[in-house]
mmCIF file of C-alpha atoms in Angstrom:
data_model
loop_
_atom_site.group_PDB
_atom_site.id
_atom_site.type_symbol
_atom_site.label_atom_id
_atom_site.label_comp_id
_atom_site.label_asym_id
_atom_site.label_seq_id
_atom_site.Cartn_x
_atom_site.Cartn_y
_atom_site.Cartn_z
ATOM 1 C CA MET A 1 4.105 32.012 22.492
ATOM 2 C CA SER A 2 1.198 31.219 20.201
ATOM 3 C CA LYS A 3 -2.230 30.517 21.620
ATOM 4 C CA ARG A 4 -4.688 27.791 20.808
ATOM 5 C CA ARG A 5 -8.119 28.976 19.846
ATOM 6 C CA ALA A 6 -11.352 27.156 20.585
ATOM 7 C CA ALA A 7 -14.883 27.911 19.492
ATOM 8 C CA SER A 8 -18.226 26.181 19.833
ATOM 9 C CA LEU A 9 -20.313 25.115 16.877
ATOM 10 C CA PRO A 10 -24.034 24.324 16.918
ATOM 11 C CA GLY A 11 -24.704 21.076 18.755
ATOM 12 C CA GLY A 12 -21.773 21.494 21.121
ATOM 13 C CA MET A 13 -19.049 20.610 18.592
ATOM 14 C CA LEU A 14 -15.660 21.907 19.653
ATOM 15 C CA VAL A 15 -13.340 23.459 17.068
ATOM 16 C CA LEU A 16 -9.644 23.435 17.925
ATOM 17 C CA GLY A 17 -6.921 24.914 15.784
ATOM 18 C CA LEU A 18 -3.764 26.969 15.611
ATOM 19 C CA LEU A 19 -3.223 30.636 15.170
ATOM 20 C CA ALA A 20 -0.999 31.326 12.171
ATOM 21 C CA GLY A 21 2.601 30.436 12.891
ATOM 22 C CA GLY A 22 1.696 28.670 16.134
ATOM 23 C CA LEU A 23 3.050 25.375 17.359
ATOM 24 C CA LEU A 24 1.064 23.160 19.684
ATOM 25 C CA LEU A 25 2.446 19.759 20.642
ATOM 26 C CA PRO A 26 0.011 17.401 22.380
ATOM 27 C CA ALA A 27 1.236 16.321 25.794
ATOM 28 C CA GLY A 28 3.216 13.083 25.816
ATOM 29 C CA PHE A 29 4.170 13.118 22.129
ATOM 30 C CA ALA A 30 7.791 14.204 22.403
ATOM 31 C CA ALA A 31 9.026 10.606 22.434
ATOM 32 C CA ALA A 32 6.409 9.143 20.095
ATOM 33 C CA GLN A 33 7.634 6.201 18.045
ATOM 34 C CA ASP A 34 6.977 5.863 14.326
ATOM 35 C CA VAL A 35 4.535 2.951 14.453
ATOM 36 C CA ARG A 36 1.195 2.426 12.782
ATOM 37 C CA PRO A 37 -2.040 1.788 14.673
ATOM 38 C CA GLY A 38 -2.709 -1.777 15.770
ATOM 39 C CA PRO A 39 -4.561 -4.540 13.922
ATOM 40 C CA ALA A 40 -7.834 -3.427 12.424
ATOM 41 C CA SER A 41 -11.065 -5.028 13.570
ATOM 42 C CA GLY A 42 -13.727 -2.737 12.133
ATOM 43 C CA ALA A 43 -16.853 -4.438 10.860
ATOM 44 C CA ASP A 44 -17.251 -1.803 8.127
ATOM 45 C CA GLY A 45 -13.851 -2.648 6.670
ATOM 46 C CA ARG A 46 -11.318 -0.475 4.932
ATOM 47 C CA PHE A 47 -12.044 3.003 3.637
ATOM 48 C CA SER A 48 -10.448 5.702 1.521
ATOM 49 C CA LEU A 49 -11.658 9.293 1.921
ATOM 50 C CA GLN A 50 -10.150 11.554 -0.739
ATOM 51 C CA CYS A 51 -10.192 15.261 -1.505
ATOM 52 C CA ASP A 52 -11.090 16.478 -4.988
ATOM 53 C CA PHE A 53 -8.193 16.934 -7.406
ATOM 54 C CA GLY A 54 -6.344 20.176 -6.675
ATOM 55 C CA GLN A 55 -7.363 20.128 -3.000
ATOM 56 C CA THR A 56 -5.373 19.130 0.076
ATOM 57 C CA LEU A 57 -6.416 17.842 3.473
ATOM 58 C CA VAL A 58 -6.586 20.738 5.946
ATOM 59 C CA GLY A 59 -8.462 19.194 8.861
ATOM 60 C CA ILE A 60 -10.690 16.440 10.174
ATOM 61 C CA ARG A 61 -14.195 16.320 11.588
ATOM 62 C CA GLY A 62 -15.819 13.487 13.482
ATOM 63 C CA GLN A 63 -16.888 12.088 16.829
ATOM 64 C CA ALA A 64 -14.767 10.904 19.736
ATOM 65 C CA GLY A 65 -14.898 9.825 23.371
ATOM 66 C CA GLU A 66 -12.348 7.397 24.798
ATOM 67 C CA PHE A 67 -11.560 6.463 21.180
ATOM 68 C CA ILE A 68 -11.999 8.048 17.757
ATOM 69 C CA ASP A 69 -15.519 6.870 16.892
ATOM 70 C CA ARG A 70 -15.947 8.487 13.488
ATOM 71 C CA ILE A 71 -13.723 10.489 11.149
ATOM 72 C CA GLY A 72 -13.980 12.487 7.940
ATOM 73 C CA GLY A 73 -11.657 14.807 6.054
ATOM 74 C CA LEU A 74 -11.847 18.558 5.464
ATOM 75 C CA CYS A 75 -10.295 19.694 2.178
ATOM 76 C CA ALA A 76 -9.426 23.059 0.636
ATOM 77 C CA GLY A 77 -7.931 24.273 -2.627
ATOM 78 C CA ARG A 78 -6.658 27.543 -3.985
ATOM 79 C CA THR A 79 -9.900 29.395 -3.207
ATOM 80 C CA GLY A 80 -9.818 28.344 0.445
ATOM 81 C CA THR A 81 -13.365 26.964 0.363
ATOM 82 C CA VAL A 82 -13.583 23.948 2.673
ATOM 83 C CA ALA A 83 -15.295 20.757 1.479
ATOM 84 C CA GLU A 84 -15.938 17.459 3.261
ATOM 85 C CA THR A 85 -14.893 13.991 2.102
ATOM 86 C CA GLY A 86 -17.635 12.094 3.892
ATOM 87 C CA ALA A 87 -16.982 10.089 7.060
ATOM 88 C CA ARG A 88 -16.568 6.527 8.314
ATOM 89 C CA GLY A 89 -17.014 4.898 11.722
ATOM 90 C CA GLY A 90 -19.646 4.624 14.433
ATOM 91 C CA THR A 91 -22.160 7.000 15.976
ATOM 92 C CA GLY A 92 -20.838 7.334 19.535
ATOM 93 C CA GLY A 93 -18.808 10.101 21.136
ATOM 94 C CA GLY A 94 -19.075 13.867 20.925
ATOM 95 C CA GLY A 95 -18.459 15.995 17.859
ATOM 96 C CA PHE A 96 -15.039 17.503 17.154
ATOM 97 C CA GLU A 97 -13.246 19.411 14.427
ATOM 98 C CA ILE A 98 -9.539 20.258 14.168
ATOM 99 C CA ARG A 99 -7.898 22.225 11.360
ATOM 100 C CA CYS A 100 -4.511 23.449 10.263
ATOM 101 C CA ALA A 101 -3.854 27.183 10.321
ATOM 102 C CA THR A 102 -5.018 29.115 7.262
ATOM 103 C CA GLY A 103 -2.648 28.487 4.360
ATOM 104 C CA ALA A 104 -1.325 25.196 5.776
ATOM 105 C CA ALA A 105 -2.020 21.568 4.851
ATOM 106 C CA VAL A 106 -1.834 18.239 6.657
ATOM 107 C CA THR A 107 1.477 16.402 6.202
ATOM 108 C CA GLY A 108 1.180 13.776 8.934
ATOM 109 C CA LEU A 109 -0.759 12.170 11.769
ATOM 110 C CA VAL A 110 0.263 11.570 15.375
ATOM 111 C CA GLY A 111 -1.649 10.062 18.257
ATOM 112 C CA THR A 112 -2.100 7.094 20.567
ATOM 113 C CA ARG A 113 -3.492 3.671 19.817
ATOM 114 C CA GLY A 114 -4.268 0.243 21.188
ATOM 115 C CA THR A 115 -6.916 -1.958 19.625
ATOM 116 C CA TYR A 116 -8.456 1.278 18.322
ATOM 117 C CA VAL A 117 -7.144 4.766 17.610
ATOM 118 C CA ASP A 118 -7.455 6.422 21.038
ATOM 119 C CA SER A 119 -6.398 9.970 20.175
ATOM 120 C CA LEU A 120 -5.294 11.935 17.150
ATOM 121 C CA SER A 121 -3.535 15.168 16.225
ATOM 122 C CA LEU A 122 -2.601 16.605 12.819
ATOM 123 C CA GLU A 123 0.854 17.658 11.674
ATOM 124 C CA CYS A 124 0.522 20.738 9.435
ATOM 125 C CA ARG A 125 2.970 22.682 7.273
ATOM 126 C CA PRO A 126 2.514 26.047 5.524
ATOM 127 C CA MET A 127 2.007 25.891 1.743
ATOM 128 C CA ARG A 128 4.297 28.165 -0.282
ATOM 129 C CA ASN A 129 4.180 28.154 -4.071
ATOM 130 C CA ALA A 130 1.941 25.080 -3.808
ATOM 131 C CA GLN A 131 4.621 23.182 -1.848
ATOM 132 C CA PRO A 132 4.800 22.289 1.868
ATOM 133 C CA ALA A 133 7.474 24.425 3.516
ATOM 134 C CA GLY A 134 8.536 25.676 6.920
ATOM 135 C CA GLU A 135 8.328 24.152 10.358
ATOM 136 C CA ALA A 136 5.660 21.625 11.267
ATOM 137 C CA ALA A 137 2.896 22.660 13.658
ATOM 138 C CA PHE A 138 0.565 20.287 15.474
ATOM 139 C CA THR A 139 -3.108 20.804 16.179
ATOM 140 C CA ALA A 140 -4.683 19.989 19.500
ATOM 141 C CA SER A 141 -5.385 16.328 20.218
ATOM 142 C CA VAL A 142 -8.873 14.818 20.095
ATOM 143 C CA GLY A 143 -10.028 11.546 21.645
ATOM 144 C CA GLY A 144 -9.126 9.767 24.866
ATOM 145 C CA ARG A 145 -6.029 9.381 27.021
ATOM 146 C CA GLY A 146 -5.326 5.676 26.574
ATOM 147 C CA GLY A 147 -3.107 3.765 24.187
ATOM 148 C CA GLN A 148 0.548 3.982 23.174
ATOM 149 C CA PRO A 149 2.057 6.831 21.121
ATOM 150 C CA PHE A 150 2.411 6.431 17.354
ATOM 151 C CA GLY A 151 3.759 8.676 14.645
ATOM 152 C CA PRO A 152 4.164 11.081 13.211
ATOM 153 C CA LEU A 153 3.032 9.107 10.156
ATOM 154 C CA ARG A 154 4.405 11.595 7.625
ATOM 155 C CA CYS A 155 3.904 12.073 3.915
ATOM 156 C CA PRO A 156 7.116 11.741 1.865
ATOM 157 C CA ALA A 157 9.106 14.924 1.221
ATOM 158 C CA GLY A 158 7.318 17.252 -1.196
ATOM 159 C CA GLN A 159 3.965 15.559 -0.655
ATOM 160 C CA VAL A 160 0.851 16.495 1.306
ATOM 161 C CA ALA A 161 -2.181 14.572 2.498
ATOM 162 C CA ILE A 162 -5.043 14.464 0.005
ATOM 163 C CA GLY A 163 -7.212 12.236 2.165
ATOM 164 C CA LEU A 164 -7.326 9.506 4.790
ATOM 165 C CA LYS A 165 -7.042 5.719 4.542
ATOM 166 C CA GLY A 166 -7.906 3.224 7.230
ATOM 167 C CA ARG A 167 -10.425 0.829 8.646
ATOM 168 C CA ALA A 168 -13.425 1.438 10.902
ATOM 169 C CA GLY A 169 -16.414 -0.219 12.488
ATOM 170 C CA THR A 170 -17.886 1.085 15.729
ATOM 171 C CA PHE A 171 -14.541 2.861 16.217
ATOM 172 C CA VAL A 172 -11.656 3.815 13.940
ATOM 173 C CA ASP A 173 -9.222 0.898 14.118
ATOM 174 C CA GLU A 174 -6.531 1.945 11.654
ATOM 175 C CA LEU A 175 -5.614 5.277 10.062
ATOM 176 C CA GLU A 176 -2.929 6.836 7.884
ATOM 177 C CA PRO A 177 -2.651 9.837 5.554
ATOM 178 C CA ASP A 178 -3.234 9.342 1.832
ATOM 179 C CA CYS A 179 -0.420 11.368 0.278
ATOM 180 C CA ALA A 180 0.373 12.740 -3.174
ATOM 181 C CA PRO A 181 2.757 15.312 -4.678
ATOM 182 C CA ALA A 182 1.569 18.825 -3.912
ATOM 183 C CA ARG A 183 -0.046 20.468 -6.950
ATOM 184 C CA PRO A 184 -2.050 23.674 -7.288
ATOM 185 C CA ALA A 185 -5.704 23.576 -8.321
ATOM 186 C CA GLY A 186 -5.990 23.233 -12.085
ATOM 187 C CA ALA A 187 -2.595 21.550 -12.465
ATOM 188 C CA ALA A 188 -2.189 18.798 -15.022
ATOM 189 C CA ALA A 189 -2.940 15.324 -13.738
ATOM 190 C CA ALA A 190 -0.045 13.213 -12.520
ATOM 191 C CA VAL A 191 0.623 9.529 -13.005
ATOM 192 C CA TRP A 192 0.299 7.333 -9.927
ATOM 193 C CA VAL A 193 1.076 3.607 -9.838
ATOM 194 C CA SER A 194 -0.220 1.428 -7.006
ATOM 195 C CA PRO A 195 1.940 -0.964 -5.002
ATOM 196 C CA ALA A 196 2.444 -4.338 -6.686
ATOM 197 C CA ALA A 197 0.272 -7.245 -5.535
ATOM 198 C CA GLY A 198 1.556 -10.767 -6.180
ATOM 199 C CA GLY A 199 4.925 -12.403 -6.782
ATOM 200 C CA LYS A 200 8.186 -11.391 -8.445
ATOM 201 C CA GLN A 201 8.177 -13.782 -11.399
ATOM 202 C CA GLY A 202 6.984 -13.152 -14.941
ATOM 203 C CA ASN A 203 7.786 -10.572 -17.586
ATOM 204 C CA ASP A 204 6.955 -6.907 -16.977
ATOM 205 C CA ILE A 205 4.100 -5.901 -19.282
ATOM 206 C CA LYS A 206 2.206 -2.610 -19.471
ATOM 207 C CA LEU A 207 -1.427 -2.798 -20.572
ATOM 208 C CA ALA A 208 -1.936 0.879 -21.388
ATOM 209 C CA CYS A 209 -5.012 2.677 -22.662
ATOM 210 C CA GLY A 210 -4.638 5.335 -25.353
ATOM 211 C CA ALA A 211 -4.022 9.040 -24.773
ATOM 212 C CA ASP A 212 -7.764 9.817 -24.923
ATOM 213 C CA GLU A 213 -8.911 6.617 -23.177
ATOM 214 C CA VAL A 214 -9.504 5.423 -19.623
ATOM 215 C CA LEU A 215 -9.565 1.957 -18.076
ATOM 216 C CA VAL A 216 -13.112 0.644 -17.671
ATOM 217 C CA GLY A 217 -12.583 -3.038 -16.868
ATOM 218 C CA THR A 218 -10.704 -6.260 -17.520
ATOM 219 C CA ALA A 219 -10.916 -9.314 -19.757
ATOM 220 C CA THR A 220 -9.385 -12.271 -17.921
ATOM 221 C CA ARG A 221 -8.915 -16.024 -17.938
ATOM 222 C CA ASN A 222 -9.336 -17.526 -14.475
ATOM 223 C CA GLY A 223 -9.389 -20.627 -12.334
ATOM 224 C CA ASN A 224 -8.034 -20.600 -8.805
ATOM 225 C CA TRP A 225 -5.970 -17.590 -9.889
ATOM 226 C CA LEU A 226 -5.673 -15.272 -12.889
ATOM 227 C CA ASP A 227 -4.205 -17.092 -15.879
ATOM 228 C CA ALA A 228 -4.316 -14.077 -18.220
ATOM 229 C CA ILE A 229 -5.497 -10.472 -18.258
ATOM 230 C CA ALA A 230 -6.195 -7.663 -20.733
ATOM 231 C CA ALA A 231 -7.277 -4.083 -20.076
ATOM 232 C CA LEU A 232 -10.615 -2.802 -21.364
ATOM 233 C CA CYS A 233 -10.290 0.806 -22.515
ATOM 234 C CA VAL A 234 -12.740 3.337 -23.924
ATOM 235 C CA ARG A 235 -12.333 6.789 -25.447
ATOM 236 C CA VAL A 236 -13.781 9.587 -23.296
ATOM 237 C CA THR A 237 -15.022 13.051 -24.267
ATOM 238 C CA ASP A 238 -13.948 16.184 -22.390
ATOM 239 C CA ASP A 239 -17.159 16.113 -20.336
ATOM 240 C CA GLY A 240 -16.618 12.502 -19.238
ATOM 241 C CA ASN A 241 -18.944 10.625 -21.605
ATOM 242 C CA TRP A 242 -17.925 7.384 -23.262
ATOM 243 C CA ALA A 243 -17.317 7.772 -26.995
ATOM 244 C CA GLY A 244 -18.032 4.329 -28.402
ATOM 245 C CA GLU A 245 -17.602 0.909 -26.825
ATOM 246 C CA PRO A 246 -14.676 -0.528 -24.826
ATOM 247 C CA ARG A 247 -11.825 -2.236 -26.653
ATOM 248 C CA SER A 248 -9.396 -4.827 -25.323
ATOM 249 C CA THR A 249 -5.625 -4.486 -25.204
ATOM 250 C CA ASP A 250 -3.424 -7.508 -25.867
ATOM 251 C CA HIS A 251 -3.571 -10.237 -23.225
ATOM 252 C CA ALA A 252 -0.734 -10.939 -20.796
ATOM 253 C CA GLY A 253 -0.425 -14.460 -19.374
ATOM 254 C CA GLY A 254 -1.272 -18.004 -20.408
ATOM 255 C CA ALA A 255 -4.104 -19.859 -22.118
ATOM 256 C CA GLY A 256 -5.632 -21.693 -19.141
ATOM 257 C CA GLY A 257 -8.778 -20.904 -17.198
ATOM 258 C CA VAL A 258 -12.234 -19.658 -18.131
ATOM 259 C CA ALA A 259 -12.755 -16.324 -19.907
ATOM 260 C CA LEU A 260 -14.520 -13.592 -17.898
ATOM 261 C CA THR A 261 -15.144 -9.918 -18.622
ATOM 262 C CA ARG A 262 -15.848 -7.241 -16.023
ATOM 263 C CA SER A 263 -16.743 -3.701 -17.122
ATOM 264 C CA CYS A 264 -17.792 -0.516 -15.330
ATOM 265 C CA PRO A 265 -21.252 0.922 -16.081
ATOM 266 C CA ARG A 266 -21.336 3.357 -18.981
ATOM 267 C CA GLY A 267 -20.038 6.782 -17.957
ATOM 268 C CA GLN A 268 -17.735 5.359 -15.276
ATOM 269 C CA ALA A 269 -14.072 4.345 -15.099
ATOM 270 C CA VAL A 270 -11.927 2.097 -12.947
ATOM 271 C CA ALA A 271 -10.614 4.104 -9.985
ATOM 272 C CA GLY A 272 -8.887 1.442 -7.905
ATOM 273 C CA ILE A 273 -8.273 -2.253 -7.354
ATOM 274 C CA SER A 274 -8.194 -4.781 -4.530
ATOM 275 C CA GLY A 275 -8.112 -8.562 -4.317
ATOM 276 C CA ARG A 276 -6.042 -11.488 -3.082
ATOM 277 C CA SER A 277 -2.506 -12.548 -3.957
ATOM 278 C CA SER A 278 0.326 -14.927 -3.107
ATOM 279 C CA ASN A 279 3.142 -15.659 -5.558
ATOM 280 C CA VAL A 280 0.457 -15.031 -8.203
ATOM 281 C CA VAL A 281 -2.646 -12.850 -8.416
ATOM 282 C CA ASN A 282 -5.364 -15.075 -6.960
ATOM 283 C CA GLN A 283 -8.249 -12.622 -7.230
ATOM 284 C CA LEU A 284 -8.881 -9.161 -8.661
ATOM 285 C CA VAL A 285 -11.665 -6.683 -7.895
ATOM 286 C CA SER A 286 -12.004 -3.463 -9.900
ATOM 287 C CA GLU A 287 -13.670 -0.415 -8.363
ATOM 288 C CA CYS A 288 -15.553 2.071 -10.568
ATOM 289 C CA ARG A 289 -16.500 5.739 -10.100
ATOM 290 C CA PRO A 290 -18.476 8.161 -12.312
ATOM 291 C CA LEU A 291 -16.466 10.243 -14.786
ATOM 292 C CA VAL A 292 -16.907 14.025 -14.601
ATOM 293 C CA SER A 293 -14.315 14.791 -17.292
ATOM 294 C CA ALA A 294 -11.724 12.969 -19.368
ATOM 295 C CA LYS A 295 -9.270 13.317 -16.474
ATOM 296 C CA ALA A 296 -11.361 13.068 -13.310
ATOM 297 C CA VAL A 297 -13.844 10.858 -11.477
ATOM 298 C CA GLN A 298 -16.089 11.902 -8.637
ATOM 299 C CA GLY A 299 -18.845 10.475 -6.491
ATOM 300 C CA PRO A 300 -19.453 7.106 -4.843
ATOM 301 C CA SER A 301 -17.606 3.995 -5.947
ATOM 302 C CA GLN A 302 -18.925 0.536 -6.735
ATOM 303 C CA LYS A 303 -17.017 -2.729 -6.875
ATOM 304 C CA LEU A 304 -17.335 -5.068 -9.830
ATOM 305 C CA GLU A 305 -17.717 -8.795 -9.258
ATOM 306 C CA SER A 306 -14.375 -10.418 -8.516
ATOM 307 C CA VAL A 307 -12.445 -12.596 -10.957
ATOM 308 C CA GLY A 308 -10.196 -15.470 -9.882
ATOM 309 C CA GLY A 309 -10.246 -17.660 -6.792
ATOM 310 C CA THR A 310 -10.219 -17.326 -3.015
ATOM 311 C CA GLY A 311 -6.622 -18.265 -2.192
ATOM 312 C CA GLY A 312 -3.819 -15.981 -1.090
ATOM 313 C CA ASP A 313 -3.959 -13.003 1.251
ATOM 314 C CA PRO A 314 -5.976 -9.789 0.804
ATOM 315 C CA PHE A 315 -4.319 -6.780 -0.840
ATOM 316 C CA GLY A 316 -5.509 -3.212 -1.185
ATOM 317 C CA PRO A 317 -7.740 -1.480 -1.664
ATOM 318 C CA TYR A 318 -5.517 0.716 -3.836
ATOM 319 C CA PRO A 319 -7.724 3.667 -4.881
ATOM 320 C CA CYS A 320 -6.496 6.192 -7.432
ATOM 321 C CA PRO A 321 -5.560 9.401 -5.552
ATOM 322 C CA GLY A 322 -6.897 12.863 -6.286
ATOM 323 C CA ASN A 323 -9.981 11.635 -8.188
ATOM 324 C CA LEU A 324 -7.821 10.363 -11.051
ATOM 325 C CA PRO A 325 -9.252 7.670 -13.348
ATOM 326 C CA ALA A 326 -7.214 4.561 -14.095
ATOM 327 C CA THR A 327 -5.522 4.509 -17.500
ATOM 328 C CA GLY A 328 -3.969 1.054 -17.541
ATOM 329 C CA LEU A 329 -2.409 -1.863 -15.694
ATOM 330 C CA LYS A 330 1.167 -2.969 -15.088
ATOM 331 C CA VAL A 331 1.505 -6.722 -14.701
ATOM 332 C CA GLY A 332 4.089 -9.430 -14.393
ATOM 333 C CA ALA A 333 3.047 -12.485 -16.381
ATOM 334 C CA GLY A 334 4.246 -15.788 -17.799
ATOM 335 C CA ILE A 335 1.834 -18.711 -17.884
ATOM 336 C CA TYR A 336 -0.092 -16.969 -15.076
ATOM 337 C CA VAL A 337 -0.587 -13.372 -13.940
ATOM 338 C CA ASP A 338 2.120 -13.102 -11.298
ATOM 339 C CA ARG A 339 1.481 -9.528 -10.105
ATOM 340 C CA VAL A 340 -0.664 -6.506 -10.885
ATOM 341 C CA GLN A 341 -0.611 -2.732 -10.389
ATOM 342 C CA VAL A 342 -3.141 -0.102 -11.422
ATOM 343 C CA VAL A 343 -1.938 3.016 -13.259
ATOM 344 C CA CYS A 344 -3.908 6.205 -12.571
ATOM 345 C CA GLY A 345 -3.842 9.510 -14.467
ATOM 346 C CA ARG A 346 -1.449 10.592 -17.200
ATOM 347 C CA GLU A 347 1.082 13.337 -17.854
#
């Protein structure tokens, strides 16, 4: 039988993990149901903590007591060097760190929850030829003993976690893995399309930037919702600098509303969207991040001023995974913009 290992870090932080090939199931998880954590109530709102492109999530670090107070991701690539994603949540609880065995990556989350995430464990699988393979192993559990079981919240087959998504305030209220197809470091960027926000009407239209361009904003017509939309694209050099000024694609939608343009600062690209929707797109917010190459963004994000109205229900945020920049939009449109999706990366 494999043994769990534990070691102390400076400041009393406890490190829990698995010896290679080991399997450790937290007590009480055998009959866990596949449900997500309860309604979020964090004052700090939603977050997305992502690994750099070519890296996978291999552990988490944070603070916990009766609940998970604060959480951040630990990422590693082909070299094995571990990097942090940053963290979200409060300042209470004691420090913890849990990791997959060497050569394994996170493929799911399991734990207990009530109003907050009470406890958490990681599902890990060995990586072979840059793909998750073999039997799942679970790390030790961190956090308290309350709440009802949830999970495992697993990545789809052939995918691994590249980060964490959720919501947090004083405690972590909601959490799930951010998954993407497994790719080795240095692999060509993939294309990722966000879930659709809005209704099912309208004609399908792709507002695509060119092969050497990235999405840097939108040109819209708006009232209480988006009447029309075009993508703003700019050519980018290999080192991530803008080459020239943004251009507009053709518009999709009608002729109503007031014209508004929203563009990222120079040297940045759109890296996600959020907003409000109903049977149409009521509001759209673009999120920008600094470009570090023609195919990657890195660093903190900033939201552009919203376009549209205040009706509908919130959607997103839908951040581009793996530090990919956005390269276009997919919309459904007639006389209004009925739905929207962001397209990230390219083949």
